[in-house]
Amino acid sequence: MSRDRQPPDEDEISAFRQALREAGVRPIARNRADPGRRRRRDLAAAERRAAATSASDDLAASGRTSDGRVEPVRPSEFLDFALPDLPWRTRQQLKRGRIGWEEGLDLHGHTLEEARSELEAFLRDATALRRRCVLVVHGKAWGTTSDYPVIKSHVNAWLREWPSVLAFCSATTIDGGTGAVYVLLKRRGSHA
């Protein structure tokens, strides 16, 4: 099976949905498994979450990500980040492009300062609208005064600092490959 498969067209989707309806398939009410036992309370995760929440209040008040030195990344480097308590399955679904992105932002042609402002506003809006997954196209172009992709490197750093980002990784080929990232967001008012 090819990794570069095309998404199905509307006729195929409609036919599939009709076949499901005719077969009596109904959507499930909850999208969470019930293992039948209580979850253990992870104190370390709770402490990390409390520290991140207090730090995110400071960050949200300033509304700015840092503009300090960033780690340069190669144009073809696969970006990958997730909070330690993110479920493995969710992370794998994100990496495979199986969590549909609901909105996108293209940072091509922006200066570094414009890119940061656009990304911050986009993430604030997406969180307020309770978006689960978004796509950010950062490109792979090298900076005019740098020997590495400046916006890609900064996006890699900025997303790690943003309080509502649970995980991000480079997109699949159909969505831009290593020139874009899927960003998994925490929904406002939820803890995961």
mmCIF file of C-alpha atoms in Angstrom:
data_model
loop_
_atom_site.group_PDB
_atom_site.id
_atom_site.type_symbol
_atom_site.label_atom_id
_atom_site.label_comp_id
_atom_site.label_asym_id
_atom_site.label_seq_id
_atom_site.Cartn_x
_atom_site.Cartn_y
_atom_site.Cartn_z
ATOM 1 C CA MET A 1 0.000 0.000 0.000
ATOM 2 C CA SER A 2 1.380 3.410 -0.923
ATOM 3 C CA ARG A 3 1.990 6.029 1.748
ATOM 4 C CA ASP A 4 1.019 8.752 -0.755
ATOM 5 C CA ARG A 5 -2.615 7.717 -1.072
ATOM 6 C CA GLN A 6 -5.141 10.348 -2.016
ATOM 7 C CA PRO A 7 -8.028 11.136 0.324
ATOM 8 C CA PRO A 8 -11.390 9.727 -0.786
ATOM 9 C CA ASP A 9 -13.700 12.014 -2.739
ATOM 10 C CA GLU A 10 -17.140 13.070 -1.468
ATOM 11 C CA ASP A 11 -18.984 10.379 -3.489
ATOM 12 C CA GLU A 12 -16.914 7.621 -1.879
ATOM 13 C CA ILE A 13 -17.446 9.078 1.587
ATOM 14 C CA SER A 14 -21.211 9.352 1.007
ATOM 15 C CA ALA A 15 -21.396 5.782 -0.283
ATOM 16 C CA PHE A 16 -19.436 4.529 2.730
ATOM 17 C CA ARG A 17 -21.667 6.380 5.197
ATOM 18 C CA GLN A 18 -24.795 5.094 3.434
ATOM 19 C CA ALA A 19 -23.479 1.512 3.639
ATOM 20 C CA LEU A 20 -22.824 1.950 7.357
ATOM 21 C CA ARG A 21 -26.345 3.304 7.935
ATOM 22 C CA GLU A 22 -27.881 0.418 5.987
ATOM 23 C CA ALA A 23 -25.846 -2.071 8.019
ATOM 24 C CA GLY A 24 -27.222 -0.558 11.224
ATOM 25 C CA VAL A 25 -23.913 0.854 12.454
ATOM 26 C CA ARG A 26 -24.419 3.633 15.000
ATOM 27 C CA PRO A 27 -21.843 6.062 16.433
ATOM 28 C CA ILE A 28 -20.615 5.256 19.914
ATOM 29 C CA ALA A 29 -21.691 7.603 22.688
ATOM 30 C CA ARG A 30 -18.260 7.882 24.329
ATOM 31 C CA ASN A 31 -14.850 7.759 22.685
ATOM 32 C CA ARG A 32 -13.033 6.365 25.732
ATOM 33 C CA ALA A 33 -12.388 2.797 26.749
ATOM 34 C CA ASP A 34 -13.490 1.732 30.213
ATOM 35 C CA PRO A 35 -10.892 -0.734 31.503
ATOM 36 C CA GLY A 36 -13.096 -1.433 34.522
ATOM 37 C CA ARG A 37 -10.543 -0.330 37.093
ATOM 38 C CA ARG A 38 -9.613 2.964 38.685
ATOM 39 C CA ARG A 39 -6.750 4.908 37.186
ATOM 40 C CA ARG A 40 -3.692 5.198 39.343
ATOM 41 C CA ARG A 41 -2.924 8.691 40.411
ATOM 42 C CA ASP A 42 0.453 9.682 38.996
ATOM 43 C CA LEU A 43 1.817 12.229 41.463
ATOM 44 C CA ALA A 44 4.762 13.172 39.238
ATOM 45 C CA ALA A 45 2.399 13.926 36.343
ATOM 46 C CA ALA A 46 0.163 15.970 38.650
ATOM 47 C CA GLU A 47 3.180 18.006 39.814
ATOM 48 C CA ARG A 48 4.317 18.591 36.202
ATOM 49 C CA ARG A 49 0.806 19.650 35.253
ATOM 50 C CA ALA A 50 0.585 22.073 38.217
ATOM 51 C CA ALA A 51 3.967 23.569 37.336
ATOM 52 C CA ALA A 52 2.965 23.904 33.681
ATOM 53 C CA THR A 53 -0.338 25.523 34.634
ATOM 54 C CA SER A 54 1.339 28.134 36.828
ATOM 55 C CA ALA A 55 3.969 28.768 34.153
ATOM 56 C CA SER A 56 1.274 28.971 31.475
ATOM 57 C CA ASP A 57 -0.511 31.686 33.454
ATOM 58 C CA ASP A 58 2.684 33.771 33.334
ATOM 59 C CA LEU A 59 3.108 33.022 29.620
ATOM 60 C CA ALA A 60 -0.517 33.796 28.813
ATOM 61 C CA ALA A 61 -0.279 37.070 30.703
ATOM 62 C CA SER A 62 2.696 38.155 28.642
ATOM 63 C CA GLY A 63 1.205 36.524 25.528
ATOM 64 C CA ARG A 64 4.649 35.950 24.131
ATOM 65 C CA THR A 65 6.806 32.963 23.445
ATOM 66 C CA SER A 66 10.501 33.379 24.072
ATOM 67 C CA ASP A 67 12.730 34.737 21.387
ATOM 68 C CA GLY A 68 15.923 33.408 22.905
ATOM 69 C CA ARG A 69 18.395 31.174 21.146
ATOM 70 C CA VAL A 70 16.796 28.186 19.450
ATOM 71 C CA GLU A 71 18.233 24.850 18.473
ATOM 72 C CA PRO A 72 18.671 24.830 14.667
ATOM 73 C CA VAL A 73 16.985 21.929 12.879
ATOM 74 C CA ARG A 74 17.752 20.521 9.431
ATOM 75 C CA PRO A 75 15.263 21.160 6.587
ATOM 76 C CA SER A 76 14.360 17.445 6.346
ATOM 77 C CA GLU A 77 14.403 16.770 10.108
ATOM 78 C CA PHE A 78 11.265 15.134 11.521
ATOM 79 C CA LEU A 79 9.954 17.212 14.430
ATOM 80 C CA ASP A 80 8.457 15.269 17.328
ATOM 81 C CA PHE A 81 7.373 16.406 20.793
ATOM 82 C CA ALA A 82 4.806 15.207 23.331
ATOM 83 C CA LEU A 83 4.124 15.797 26.997
ATOM 84 C CA PRO A 84 5.228 12.784 29.044
ATOM 85 C CA ASP A 85 1.709 11.820 30.134
ATOM 86 C CA LEU A 86 0.202 11.832 26.628
ATOM 87 C CA PRO A 87 -1.080 8.323 25.802
ATOM 88 C CA TRP A 88 1.181 6.397 23.406
ATOM 89 C CA ARG A 89 -1.742 5.544 21.123
ATOM 90 C CA THR A 90 -2.737 9.196 20.742
ATOM 91 C CA ARG A 91 0.842 10.100 19.872
ATOM 92 C CA GLN A 92 1.015 7.350 17.248
ATOM 93 C CA GLN A 93 -2.280 8.462 15.701
ATOM 94 C CA LEU A 94 -0.920 12.016 15.451
ATOM 95 C CA LYS A 95 2.309 10.819 13.802
ATOM 96 C CA ARG A 96 0.358 8.801 11.243
ATOM 97 C CA GLY A 97 -1.919 11.724 10.394
ATOM 98 C CA ARG A 98 -4.959 9.868 11.730
ATOM 99 C CA ILE A 99 -6.200 12.764 13.847
ATOM 100 C CA GLY A 100 -7.878 15.091 11.374
ATOM 101 C CA TRP A 101 -6.692 18.675 11.558
ATOM 102 C CA GLU A 102 -9.463 21.243 11.770
ATOM 103 C CA GLU A 103 -7.664 24.470 10.862
ATOM 104 C CA GLY A 104 -4.357 25.413 9.316
ATOM 105 C CA LEU A 105 -1.842 28.247 9.327
ATOM 106 C CA ASP A 106 0.725 28.918 6.596
ATOM 107 C CA LEU A 107 3.785 30.894 7.726
ATOM 108 C CA HIS A 108 5.464 31.110 4.295
ATOM 109 C CA GLY A 109 6.650 34.621 3.469
ATOM 110 C CA HIS A 110 6.496 35.908 7.049
ATOM 111 C CA THR A 111 9.339 37.547 8.920
ATOM 112 C CA LEU A 112 10.301 35.866 12.182
ATOM 113 C CA GLU A 113 8.376 38.412 14.268
ATOM 114 C CA GLU A 114 5.305 38.159 12.006
ATOM 115 C CA ALA A 115 5.463 34.361 12.180
ATOM 116 C CA ARG A 116 5.560 34.430 15.970
ATOM 117 C CA SER A 117 2.623 36.837 16.214
ATOM 118 C CA GLU A 118 0.573 34.837 13.701
ATOM 119 C CA LEU A 119 1.323 31.539 15.445
ATOM 120 C CA GLU A 120 0.440 32.897 18.892
ATOM 121 C CA ALA A 121 -2.857 34.377 17.653
ATOM 122 C CA PHE A 122 -3.673 31.176 15.749
ATOM 123 C CA LEU A 123 -3.032 28.964 18.791
ATOM 124 C CA ARG A 124 -5.072 31.243 21.066
ATOM 125 C CA ASP A 125 -7.994 31.204 18.617
ATOM 126 C CA ALA A 126 -7.795 27.438 18.030
ATOM 127 C CA THR A 127 -7.800 26.783 21.776
ATOM 128 C CA ALA A 128 -10.735 29.158 22.326
ATOM 129 C CA LEU A 129 -12.656 27.361 19.548
ATOM 130 C CA ARG A 130 -11.817 23.999 21.189
ATOM 131 C CA ARG A 131 -9.929 22.665 18.178
ATOM 132 C CA ARG A 132 -8.209 19.352 18.886
ATOM 133 C CA CYS A 133 -5.669 19.234 16.060
ATOM 134 C CA VAL A 134 -4.339 21.970 13.775
ATOM 135 C CA LEU A 135 -1.766 22.118 10.993
ATOM 136 C CA VAL A 136 1.043 24.687 10.945
ATOM 137 C CA VAL A 137 3.014 25.003 7.701
ATOM 138 C CA HIS A 138 6.426 26.449 8.536
ATOM 139 C CA GLY A 139 8.304 25.510 5.385
ATOM 140 C CA LYS A 140 11.930 24.430 5.119
ATOM 141 C CA ALA A 141 13.499 27.550 3.625
ATOM 142 C CA TRP A 142 16.831 28.699 5.002
ATOM 143 C CA GLY A 143 17.032 32.196 6.442
ATOM 144 C CA THR A 144 18.829 34.882 4.450
ATOM 145 C CA THR A 145 21.415 35.309 7.222
ATOM 146 C CA SER A 146 21.330 31.775 8.661
ATOM 147 C CA ASP A 147 22.404 28.367 7.463
ATOM 148 C CA TYR A 148 19.322 26.602 8.826
ATOM 149 C CA PRO A 149 15.528 26.899 8.383
ATOM 150 C CA VAL A 150 14.830 29.781 10.772
ATOM 151 C CA ILE A 151 11.030 29.665 10.982
ATOM 152 C CA LYS A 152 10.971 25.854 11.273
ATOM 153 C CA SER A 153 13.536 25.977 14.086
ATOM 154 C CA HIS A 154 11.647 28.695 15.941
ATOM 155 C CA VAL A 155 8.265 26.975 15.510
ATOM 156 C CA ASN A 156 9.871 23.864 17.027
ATOM 157 C CA ALA A 157 10.873 25.915 20.095
ATOM 158 C CA TRP A 158 7.715 28.033 20.349
ATOM 159 C CA LEU A 159 5.324 25.076 20.259
ATOM 160 C CA ARG A 160 7.213 23.394 23.123
ATOM 161 C CA GLU A 161 6.548 26.484 25.262
ATOM 162 C CA TRP A 162 2.901 27.050 24.398
ATOM 163 C CA PRO A 163 0.650 26.019 27.331
ATOM 164 C CA SER A 164 -2.146 24.391 25.317
ATOM 165 C CA VAL A 165 0.150 22.223 23.138
ATOM 166 C CA LEU A 166 0.036 18.568 24.158
ATOM 167 C CA ALA A 167 2.125 17.288 21.237
ATOM 168 C CA PHE A 168 3.313 18.078 17.741
ATOM 169 C CA CYS A 169 5.079 16.220 14.972
ATOM 170 C CA SER A 170 5.970 16.626 11.328
ATOM 171 C CA ALA A 171 3.053 16.038 8.995
ATOM 172 C CA THR A 172 2.577 13.188 6.551
ATOM 173 C CA THR A 173 3.628 13.788 2.949
ATOM 174 C CA ILE A 174 0.101 14.686 1.796
ATOM 175 C CA ASP A 175 -0.056 17.533 4.354
ATOM 176 C CA GLY A 176 3.426 18.967 3.797
ATOM 177 C CA GLY A 177 5.869 16.432 5.242
ATOM 178 C CA THR A 178 8.746 17.960 7.199
ATOM 179 C CA GLY A 179 7.627 21.427 6.076
ATOM 180 C CA ALA A 180 4.578 21.309 8.368
ATOM 181 C CA VAL A 181 3.521 20.019 11.771
ATOM 182 C CA TYR A 182 0.362 18.571 13.243
ATOM 183 C CA VAL A 183 -0.296 20.221 16.612
ATOM 184 C CA LEU A 184 -2.438 18.462 19.211
ATOM 185 C CA LEU A 185 -4.075 20.981 21.513
ATOM 186 C CA LYS A 186 -5.527 20.753 24.980
ATOM 187 C CA ARG A 187 -9.132 21.787 24.887
ATOM 188 C CA ARG A 188 -9.916 24.682 27.200
ATOM 189 C CA GLY A 189 -11.193 23.407 30.519
ATOM 190 C CA SER A 190 -9.951 19.842 29.986
ATOM 191 C CA HIS A 191 -6.909 18.233 31.502
ATOM 192 C CA ALA A 192 -5.838 16.033 28.622
#
